[in-house]
XYZ file of C-alpha atoms in Angstrom:
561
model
C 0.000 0.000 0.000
C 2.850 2.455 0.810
C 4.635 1.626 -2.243
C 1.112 2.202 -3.732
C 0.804 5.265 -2.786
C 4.846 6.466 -2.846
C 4.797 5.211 -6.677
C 1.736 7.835 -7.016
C 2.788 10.521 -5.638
C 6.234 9.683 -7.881
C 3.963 10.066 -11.110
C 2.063 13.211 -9.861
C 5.715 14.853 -9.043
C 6.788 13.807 -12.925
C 3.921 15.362 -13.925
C 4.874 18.979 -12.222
C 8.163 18.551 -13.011
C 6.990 18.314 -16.796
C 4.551 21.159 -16.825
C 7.169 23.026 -15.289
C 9.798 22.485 -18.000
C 7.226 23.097 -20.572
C 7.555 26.595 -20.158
C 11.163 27.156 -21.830
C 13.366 30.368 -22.769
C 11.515 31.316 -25.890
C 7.987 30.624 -24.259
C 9.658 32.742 -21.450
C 9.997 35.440 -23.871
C 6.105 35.217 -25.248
C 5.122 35.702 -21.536
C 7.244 38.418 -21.130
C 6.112 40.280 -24.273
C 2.811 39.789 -23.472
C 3.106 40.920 -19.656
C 4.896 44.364 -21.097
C 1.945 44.446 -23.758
C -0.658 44.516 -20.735
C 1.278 46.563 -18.368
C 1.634 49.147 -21.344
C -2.277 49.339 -21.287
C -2.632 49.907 -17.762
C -3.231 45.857 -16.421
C -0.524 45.486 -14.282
C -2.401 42.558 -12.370
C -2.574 40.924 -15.545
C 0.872 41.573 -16.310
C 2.677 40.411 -13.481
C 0.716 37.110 -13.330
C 2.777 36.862 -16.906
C 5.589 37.879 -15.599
C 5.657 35.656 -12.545
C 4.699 32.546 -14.491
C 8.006 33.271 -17.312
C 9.801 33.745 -14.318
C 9.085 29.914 -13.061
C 10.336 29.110 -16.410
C 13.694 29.091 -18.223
C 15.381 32.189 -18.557
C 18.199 33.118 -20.887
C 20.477 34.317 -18.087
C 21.338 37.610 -19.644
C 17.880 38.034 -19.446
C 17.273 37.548 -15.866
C 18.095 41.162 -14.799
C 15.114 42.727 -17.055
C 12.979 39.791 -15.665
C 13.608 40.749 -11.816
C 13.237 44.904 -12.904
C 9.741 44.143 -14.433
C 8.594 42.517 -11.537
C 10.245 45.459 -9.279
C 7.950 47.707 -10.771
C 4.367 45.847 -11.102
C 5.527 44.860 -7.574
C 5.437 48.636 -6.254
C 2.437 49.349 -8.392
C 0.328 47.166 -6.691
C 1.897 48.192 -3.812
C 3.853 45.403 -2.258
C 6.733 47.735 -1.559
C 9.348 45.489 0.018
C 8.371 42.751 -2.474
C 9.875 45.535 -4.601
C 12.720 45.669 -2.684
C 13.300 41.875 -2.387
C 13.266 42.002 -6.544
C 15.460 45.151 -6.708
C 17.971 43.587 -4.122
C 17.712 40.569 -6.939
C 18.645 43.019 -10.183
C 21.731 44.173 -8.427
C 22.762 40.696 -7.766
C 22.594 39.597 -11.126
C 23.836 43.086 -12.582
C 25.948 45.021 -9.583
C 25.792 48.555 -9.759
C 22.972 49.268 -12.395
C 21.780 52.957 -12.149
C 18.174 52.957 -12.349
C 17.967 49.950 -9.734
C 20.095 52.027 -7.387
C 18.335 55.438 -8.530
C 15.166 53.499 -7.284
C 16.294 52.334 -4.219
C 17.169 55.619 -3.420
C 13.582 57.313 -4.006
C 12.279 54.789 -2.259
C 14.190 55.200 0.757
C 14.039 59.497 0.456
C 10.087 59.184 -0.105
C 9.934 57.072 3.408
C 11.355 60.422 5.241
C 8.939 62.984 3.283
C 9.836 65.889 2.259
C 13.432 66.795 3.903
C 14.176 69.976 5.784
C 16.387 71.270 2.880
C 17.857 70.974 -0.435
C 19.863 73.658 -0.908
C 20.333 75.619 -4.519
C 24.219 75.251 -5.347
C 24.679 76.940 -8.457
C 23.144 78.652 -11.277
C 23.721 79.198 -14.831
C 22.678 81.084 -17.803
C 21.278 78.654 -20.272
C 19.170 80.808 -22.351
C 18.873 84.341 -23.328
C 15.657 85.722 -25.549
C 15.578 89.531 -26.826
C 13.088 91.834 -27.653
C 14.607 92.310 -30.862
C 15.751 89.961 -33.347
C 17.128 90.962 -36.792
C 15.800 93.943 -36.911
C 12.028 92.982 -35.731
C 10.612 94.474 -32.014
C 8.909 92.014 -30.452
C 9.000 93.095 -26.975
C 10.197 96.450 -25.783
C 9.415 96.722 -22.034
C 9.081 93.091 -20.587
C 7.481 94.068 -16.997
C 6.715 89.907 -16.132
C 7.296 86.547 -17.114
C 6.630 82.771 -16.971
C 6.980 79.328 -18.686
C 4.229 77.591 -20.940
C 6.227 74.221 -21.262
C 8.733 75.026 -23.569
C 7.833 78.610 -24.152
C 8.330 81.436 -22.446
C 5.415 84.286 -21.869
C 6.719 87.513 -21.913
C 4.206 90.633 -20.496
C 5.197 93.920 -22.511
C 3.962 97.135 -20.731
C 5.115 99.938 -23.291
C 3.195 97.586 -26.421
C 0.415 96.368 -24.837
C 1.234 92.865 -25.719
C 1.865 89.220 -24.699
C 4.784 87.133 -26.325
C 4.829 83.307 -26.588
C 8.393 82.296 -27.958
C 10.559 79.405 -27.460
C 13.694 81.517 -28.602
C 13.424 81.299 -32.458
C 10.107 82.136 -33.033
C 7.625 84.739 -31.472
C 3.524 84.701 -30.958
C 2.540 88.440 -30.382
C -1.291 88.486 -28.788
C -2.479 92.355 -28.596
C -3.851 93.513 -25.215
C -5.829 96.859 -24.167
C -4.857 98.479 -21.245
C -2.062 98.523 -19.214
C -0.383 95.410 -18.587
C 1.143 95.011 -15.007
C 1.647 90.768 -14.183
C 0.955 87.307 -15.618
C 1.094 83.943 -14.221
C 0.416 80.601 -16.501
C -1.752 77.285 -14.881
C -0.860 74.131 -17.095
C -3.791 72.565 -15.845
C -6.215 74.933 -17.582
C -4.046 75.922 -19.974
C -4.469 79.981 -19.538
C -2.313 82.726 -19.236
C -4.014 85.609 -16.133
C -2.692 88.530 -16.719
C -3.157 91.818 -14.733
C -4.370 95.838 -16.364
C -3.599 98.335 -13.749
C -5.389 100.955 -15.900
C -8.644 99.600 -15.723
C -8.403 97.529 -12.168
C -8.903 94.019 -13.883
C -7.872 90.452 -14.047
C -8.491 89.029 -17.166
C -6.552 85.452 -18.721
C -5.743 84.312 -22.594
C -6.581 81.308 -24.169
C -3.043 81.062 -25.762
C -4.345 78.557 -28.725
C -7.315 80.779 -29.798
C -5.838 84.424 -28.269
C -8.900 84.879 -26.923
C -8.777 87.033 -23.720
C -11.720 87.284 -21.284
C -12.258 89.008 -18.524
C -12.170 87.090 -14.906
C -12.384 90.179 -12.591
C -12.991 93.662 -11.770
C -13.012 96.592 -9.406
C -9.800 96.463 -8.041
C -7.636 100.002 -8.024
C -3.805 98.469 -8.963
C -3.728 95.129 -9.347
C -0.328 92.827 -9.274
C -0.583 88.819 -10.136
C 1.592 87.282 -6.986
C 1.147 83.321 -8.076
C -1.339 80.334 -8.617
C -1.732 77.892 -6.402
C -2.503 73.994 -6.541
C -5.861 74.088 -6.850
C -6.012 77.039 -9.373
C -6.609 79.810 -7.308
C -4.738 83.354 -8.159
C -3.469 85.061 -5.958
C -3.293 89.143 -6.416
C -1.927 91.935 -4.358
C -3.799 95.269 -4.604
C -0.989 97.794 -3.792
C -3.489 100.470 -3.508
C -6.065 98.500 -1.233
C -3.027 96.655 1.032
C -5.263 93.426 0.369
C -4.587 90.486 -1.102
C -7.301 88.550 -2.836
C -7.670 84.650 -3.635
C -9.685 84.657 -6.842
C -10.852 81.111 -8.088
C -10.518 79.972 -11.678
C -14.023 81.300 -12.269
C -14.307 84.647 -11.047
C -14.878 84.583 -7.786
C -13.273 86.355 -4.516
C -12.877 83.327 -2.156
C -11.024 85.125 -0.116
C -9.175 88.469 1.153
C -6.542 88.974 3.514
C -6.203 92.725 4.833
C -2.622 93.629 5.318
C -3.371 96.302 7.861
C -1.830 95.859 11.316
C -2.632 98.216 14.205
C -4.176 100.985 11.931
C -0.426 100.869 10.170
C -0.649 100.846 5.974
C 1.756 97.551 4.835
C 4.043 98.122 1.765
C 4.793 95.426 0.226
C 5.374 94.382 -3.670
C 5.226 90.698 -4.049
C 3.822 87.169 -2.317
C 3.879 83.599 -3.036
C 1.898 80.367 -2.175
C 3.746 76.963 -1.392
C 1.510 74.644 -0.091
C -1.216 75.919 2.544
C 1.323 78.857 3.109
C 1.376 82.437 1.787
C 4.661 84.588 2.076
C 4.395 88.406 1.846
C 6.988 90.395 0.946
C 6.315 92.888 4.253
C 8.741 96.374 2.644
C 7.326 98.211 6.150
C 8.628 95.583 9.065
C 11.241 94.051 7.120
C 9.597 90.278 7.186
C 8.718 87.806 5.282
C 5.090 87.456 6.835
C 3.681 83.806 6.602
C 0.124 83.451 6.495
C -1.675 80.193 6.890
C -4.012 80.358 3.803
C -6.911 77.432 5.168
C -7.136 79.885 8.686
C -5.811 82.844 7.199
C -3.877 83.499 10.843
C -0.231 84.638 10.706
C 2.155 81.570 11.765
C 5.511 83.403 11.702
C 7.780 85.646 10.071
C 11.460 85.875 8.595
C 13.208 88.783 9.226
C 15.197 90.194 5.780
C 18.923 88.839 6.141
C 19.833 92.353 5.397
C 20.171 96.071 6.358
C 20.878 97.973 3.344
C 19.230 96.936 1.002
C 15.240 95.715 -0.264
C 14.301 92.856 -2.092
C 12.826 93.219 -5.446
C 11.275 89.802 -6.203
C 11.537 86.860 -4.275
C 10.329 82.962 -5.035
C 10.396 79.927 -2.537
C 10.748 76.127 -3.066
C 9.481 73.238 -1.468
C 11.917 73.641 1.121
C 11.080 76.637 2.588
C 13.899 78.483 1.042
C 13.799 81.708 -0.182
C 15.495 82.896 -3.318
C 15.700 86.915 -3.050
C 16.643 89.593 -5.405
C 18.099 92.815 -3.793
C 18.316 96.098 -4.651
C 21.673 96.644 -4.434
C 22.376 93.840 -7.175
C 23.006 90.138 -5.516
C 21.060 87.702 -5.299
C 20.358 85.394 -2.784
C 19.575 81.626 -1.435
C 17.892 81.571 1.995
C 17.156 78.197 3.742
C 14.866 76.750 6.235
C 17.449 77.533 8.956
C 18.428 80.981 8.067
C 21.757 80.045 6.436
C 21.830 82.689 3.724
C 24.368 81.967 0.368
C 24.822 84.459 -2.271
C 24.676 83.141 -5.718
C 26.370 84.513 -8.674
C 26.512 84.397 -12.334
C 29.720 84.561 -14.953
C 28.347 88.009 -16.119
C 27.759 89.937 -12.619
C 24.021 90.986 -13.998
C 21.781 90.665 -11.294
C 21.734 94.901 -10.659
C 20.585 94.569 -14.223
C 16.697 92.174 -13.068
C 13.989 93.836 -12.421
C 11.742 90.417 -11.145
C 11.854 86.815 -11.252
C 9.980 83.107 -11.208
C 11.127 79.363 -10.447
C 9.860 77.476 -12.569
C 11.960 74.636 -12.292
C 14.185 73.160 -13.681
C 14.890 77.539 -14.566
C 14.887 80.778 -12.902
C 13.524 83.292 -15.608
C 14.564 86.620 -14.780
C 13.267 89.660 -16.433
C 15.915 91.963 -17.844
C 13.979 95.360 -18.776
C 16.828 98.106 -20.080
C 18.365 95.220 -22.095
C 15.310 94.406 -23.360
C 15.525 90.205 -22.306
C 14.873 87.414 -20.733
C 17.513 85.250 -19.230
C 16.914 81.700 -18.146
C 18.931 80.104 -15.656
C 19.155 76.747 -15.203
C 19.922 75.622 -11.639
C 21.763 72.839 -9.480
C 20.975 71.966 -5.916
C 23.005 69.926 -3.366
C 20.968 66.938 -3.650
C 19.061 65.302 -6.611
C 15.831 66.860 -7.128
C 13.449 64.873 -9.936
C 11.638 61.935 -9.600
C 10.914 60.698 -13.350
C 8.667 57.659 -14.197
C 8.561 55.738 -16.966
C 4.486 54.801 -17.693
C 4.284 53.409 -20.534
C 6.751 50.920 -23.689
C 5.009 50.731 -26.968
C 7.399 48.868 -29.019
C 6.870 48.448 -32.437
C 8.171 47.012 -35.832
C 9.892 50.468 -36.965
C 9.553 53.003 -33.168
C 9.299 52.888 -29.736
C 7.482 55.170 -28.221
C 7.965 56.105 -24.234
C 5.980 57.728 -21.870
C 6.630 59.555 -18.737
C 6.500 61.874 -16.224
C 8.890 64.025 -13.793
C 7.962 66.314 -11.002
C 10.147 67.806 -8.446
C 10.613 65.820 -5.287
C 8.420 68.256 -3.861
C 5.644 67.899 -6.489
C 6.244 70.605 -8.770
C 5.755 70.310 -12.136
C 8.733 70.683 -14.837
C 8.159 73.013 -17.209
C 11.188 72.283 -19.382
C 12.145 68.706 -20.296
C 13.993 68.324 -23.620
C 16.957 70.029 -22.552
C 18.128 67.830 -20.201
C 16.763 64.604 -21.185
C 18.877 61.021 -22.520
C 17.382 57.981 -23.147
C 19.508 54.712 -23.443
C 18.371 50.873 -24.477
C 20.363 48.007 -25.527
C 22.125 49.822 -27.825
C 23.176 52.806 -25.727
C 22.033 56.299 -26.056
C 19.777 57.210 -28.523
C 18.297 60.238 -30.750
C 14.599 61.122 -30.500
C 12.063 63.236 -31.197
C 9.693 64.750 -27.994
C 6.267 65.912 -27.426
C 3.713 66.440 -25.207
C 0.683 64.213 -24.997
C -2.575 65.234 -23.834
C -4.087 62.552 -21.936
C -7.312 61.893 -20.298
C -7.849 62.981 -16.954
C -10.271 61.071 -13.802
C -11.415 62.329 -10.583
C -12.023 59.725 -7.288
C -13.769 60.345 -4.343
C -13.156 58.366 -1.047
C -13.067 58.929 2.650
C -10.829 55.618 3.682
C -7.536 57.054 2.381
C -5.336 53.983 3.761
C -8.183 51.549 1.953
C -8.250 53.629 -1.229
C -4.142 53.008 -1.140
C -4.338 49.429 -0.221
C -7.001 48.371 -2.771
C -7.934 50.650 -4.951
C -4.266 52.654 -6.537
C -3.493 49.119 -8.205
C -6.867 49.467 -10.229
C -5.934 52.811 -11.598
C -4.457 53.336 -15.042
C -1.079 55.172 -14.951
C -1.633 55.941 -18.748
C -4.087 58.676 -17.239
C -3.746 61.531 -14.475
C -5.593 60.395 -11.685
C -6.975 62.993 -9.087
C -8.304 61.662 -5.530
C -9.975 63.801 -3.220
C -9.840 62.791 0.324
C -12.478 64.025 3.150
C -11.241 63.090 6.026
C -12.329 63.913 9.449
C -9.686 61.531 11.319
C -6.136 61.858 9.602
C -4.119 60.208 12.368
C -2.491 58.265 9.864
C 1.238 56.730 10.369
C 4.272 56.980 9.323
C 3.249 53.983 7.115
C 1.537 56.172 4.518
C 4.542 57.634 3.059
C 5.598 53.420 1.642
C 3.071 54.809 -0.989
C 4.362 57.861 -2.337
C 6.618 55.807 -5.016
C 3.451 53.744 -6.385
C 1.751 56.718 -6.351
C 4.144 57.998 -8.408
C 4.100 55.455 -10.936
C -0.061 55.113 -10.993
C 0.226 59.322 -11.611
C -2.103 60.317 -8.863
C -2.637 63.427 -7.701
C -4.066 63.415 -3.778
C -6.150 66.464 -2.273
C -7.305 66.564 1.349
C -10.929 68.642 1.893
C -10.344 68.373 6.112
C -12.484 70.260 8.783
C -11.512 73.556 9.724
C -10.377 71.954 13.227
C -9.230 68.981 12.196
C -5.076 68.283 12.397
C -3.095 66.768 9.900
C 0.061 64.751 10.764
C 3.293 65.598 9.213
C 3.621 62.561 7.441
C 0.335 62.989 5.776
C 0.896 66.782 5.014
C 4.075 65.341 2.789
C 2.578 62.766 1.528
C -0.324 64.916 -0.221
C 2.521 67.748 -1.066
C 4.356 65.205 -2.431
C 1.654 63.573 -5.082
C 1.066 67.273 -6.229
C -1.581 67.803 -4.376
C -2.604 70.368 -1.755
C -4.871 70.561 1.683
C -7.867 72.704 1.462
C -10.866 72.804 3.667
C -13.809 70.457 2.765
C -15.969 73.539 2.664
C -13.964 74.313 -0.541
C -14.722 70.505 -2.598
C -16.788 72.142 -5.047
C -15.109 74.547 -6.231
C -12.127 72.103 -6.557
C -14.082 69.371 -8.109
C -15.270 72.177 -11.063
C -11.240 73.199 -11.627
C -10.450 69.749 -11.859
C -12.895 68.934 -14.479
C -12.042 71.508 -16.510
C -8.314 70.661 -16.162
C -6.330 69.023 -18.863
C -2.651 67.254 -18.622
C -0.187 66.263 -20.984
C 2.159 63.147 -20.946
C 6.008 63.459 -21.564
C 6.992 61.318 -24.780
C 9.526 60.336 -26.434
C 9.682 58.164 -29.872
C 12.999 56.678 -31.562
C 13.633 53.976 -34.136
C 13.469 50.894 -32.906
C 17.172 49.162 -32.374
C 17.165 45.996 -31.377
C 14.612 42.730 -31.633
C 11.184 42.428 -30.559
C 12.435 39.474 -28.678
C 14.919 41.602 -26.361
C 13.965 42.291 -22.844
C 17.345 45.081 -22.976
C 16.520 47.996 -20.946
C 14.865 51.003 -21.942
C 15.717 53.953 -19.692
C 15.562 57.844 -19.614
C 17.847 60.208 -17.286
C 16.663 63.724 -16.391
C 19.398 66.321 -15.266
C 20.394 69.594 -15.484
């Protein structure tokens, strides 16, 4: 009976042992194709179950490193992040020292400490230069503001009543009436606000159509500060000392009165990171910082110097200040006061009037010489997060898609520049554009169940908006293990919270982080209309195809500047 039953457990055990050997290096290969064919569409369920099963299989051993990579990244997808781990820890085995393994490993282990207390800028450097005239031809004569529309730069011309789209070799001139003061650009709705201090209005351009309409009116000298997160501009009437919030559809949500003690506030600029509004305070000296949900006054930074008065100023996701002064330098301020003067070759900075990050650049405006100079600029640590989405691999191209945001969740306006993509073959040519994609908004109010069983359902080919309404957000430090699939399922996260309610560090980062902001949940509306009538655009790349449909060779794209 025992031999019986040893003989059929013997046949049962041939049996595995033949369906396992079935799969060989070639059928290996079909299941891999076909798991990067389904993870290209969005299935990455479907995929890995692919992946797993070529996996159990016989793989060519040069192979094996791609093998391990895939599975790295469906693993974090679905959000098994030290799965991810495990199968990274395998790649470097197999190949020691690859970049994007380590490059990963590193994200993931910066993400799990949010956003850190500082990053300091290093160095800047011109990269670009774009004049008024050019061969003869004004196109701008007094630029008074700029900003970035991907690629292109928006220049404001006072004197000419005009707006200027160029990318350096060509210029779009758009008439205006009035007097224009300010701009600011929001990618998401694709519109350019300007500012007419003649007639005391906001108004924005479509810059496809030139259309302009008119957003707002009835304010005496209106200045464009920024735009925030969830598309609200922010303007500073020097005449009123107010500031106004104005939503994307007219409307005053709200105004903060500079006043203090009876006591008129000069001040000539502002900016919004986060829940936080800086003012440029010209009377005390300060930075004031205004908590925008409350609109209380949480601090102040005193100006690092005596002499002199800032211009323009900017600030990161760090909490550092960049600051031009009057006297001609300009200057780096971090988190903990430590103040660093940067410089430039040509000692121009007396020569800037105002400025904007817009990373990767600073754009400064240059009026006398009639310019705009772009600066490119280095920190101390790296700064971009770039995700690959999408492989479409075909007989003659491959086509990539991807994204990269600051650490901190900014957008970056300017790729091509400082973009390389590599396969098999190493570094290749390509051609670049920017892919309008379609855009979804979710709902929940179980953020740690949304993250543990819903992200994996979402298609990264899209841009995915969640809004969160939360009334308990005691979460852990365990939320921030899912900034990196968040990252590579493109999801934006907003948290609508109750005026009282307290927010955790970890979760404040974690929403800053996905590009996303905290509002109150008195404001979900409002954000659910800008969101609908947002739009986003994909980062792509396409380049002839060079080597076989039957490689699993890397395909990888570096971002630095």
């Amino acid at each position: 009976m025992n031999g019986r039953l040893f003989l059929i457990l013997l046949f049962f055990l041939s049996l595995c042992v033949s369906a396992y050997t079935l799969i060989g290096p070639e059928e290996s290969l079909d299941l891999f194709e076909r798991a990067m064919r389904e993870w290209s569409v969005g299935n990455s369920e479907k995929a890995y179950g692919y992946l797993k099963l070529a996996i159990e299989g016989e793989v060519y051993v040069t192979d094996l490193p791609e093998y391990w990579f895939m599975i790295a990244k469906l693993e974090m997808e679905l959000g098994r992040v030290e799965e991810a781990r495990e199968a990274l820890s395998n790649v470097l085995i197999l190949n020691p020292g690859r970049r994007e393994v380590l490059n990963m490993l590193d994200i993931m282990d910066s993400l799990m400490h949010g956003i850190p207390k500082k990053n300091d800028m290093s160095h800047i450097g011109i990269f670009k230069r774009i004049h008024g005239f050019v061969e003869g031809m004004e196109y701008f004569y007094t630029p008074v503001d700029v900003d970035m529309r991907g690629e292109e730069v928006l220049v404001l011309d006072r004197m000419n009543k005009r707006l200027i789209i160029s990318e350096g070799s060509t210029f779009q001139v758009i008439e205006l009436s009035g007097t224009p003061r300010s701009l600011v650009y929001d990618p998401r709705l694709d519109r350019i606000y300007c500012s007419d201090v003649e007639n005391g209005t906001i108004f924005f351009v479509d810059p496809k159509s030139t259309k302009v309409e008119n957003l707002y009116s009835g304010l005496h000298y209106p200045v464009i500060f920024d735009i925030d997160r969830a598309g609200r501009v922010l303007v500073g009437d020097l005449f009123d000392d107010a500031i106004y919030m104005i939503s994307h559809d007219g409307m005053v949500l709200r105004k903060y009165d500079l006043m203090e003690d009876g006591k008129i506030t000069i001040f000539n600029d502002a900016k919004i990171v986060f829940e936080r509004m800086y003012i440029q305070d010209l009377t005390n000296r300060v930075y004031r910082i205004v908590d925008i949900l409350s609109g209380k006054k949480v601090g102040e930074i005193k100006f690092p110097y005596d002499d002199a008065l800032p211009l323009s100023f900017d600030v990161d996701g760090y909490g550092g200040l960049m600051i031009l002064w009057s006297d001609g330098k300009f200057t780096y301020v971090n988190e903990d006061g430590k103040v660093r003067e940067l410089k430039l070759s040509e000692d121009e900075f007396s020569e800037f009037s105002r400025f904007k990050y817009r990373p990767p650049f600073i754009l400064f405006v240059k009026p006398f010489d009639h310019s705009i100079v772009l600066c490119s600029v280095e920190r101390e640590d790296p700064e971009y997060i770039n995700i690959i989405t999408a492989i479409d691999v075909g007989l003659k191209e491959i086509k990539l898609e991807f994204t990269i945001n600051t650490f901190t969740g900014n957008c970056v306006s300017t790729v091509r520049p400082f973009l390389t993509a590599y396969d098999s073959g190493g570094r290749v040519s390509f051609s670049y554009r920017r892919k309008m994609v379609e855009t979804k908004i979710y709902e929940t109010r179980d953020l740690m169940g949304f993250l543990k069983n819903d992200l994996k359902k979402l298609n990264r080919r899209t841009k995915n908006y969640v809004l969160v309404y939360q009334e308990d957000v005691e979460e852990k430090k365990e939320i921030l293990k899912f900034l990196l699939p968040v990252k590579m399922k493109n999801v934006t996260f907003y948290l609508l919270k109750n005026e009282n309610t307290k927010v955790s560090p970890q979760l404040e980062d974690f929403v800053h982080i996905s590009s996303g902001m905290i509002l109150n949940s008195s404001e979900a509306d409002e954000l659910k209309n800008y969101l609908e009538s947002s739009k986003y655009c994909m980062e792509e790349i396409e380049y002839p195809t060079t080597f076989s449909m039957r490689s699993v060779k890397p395909v990888t794209i570096r971002f630095h500047t």
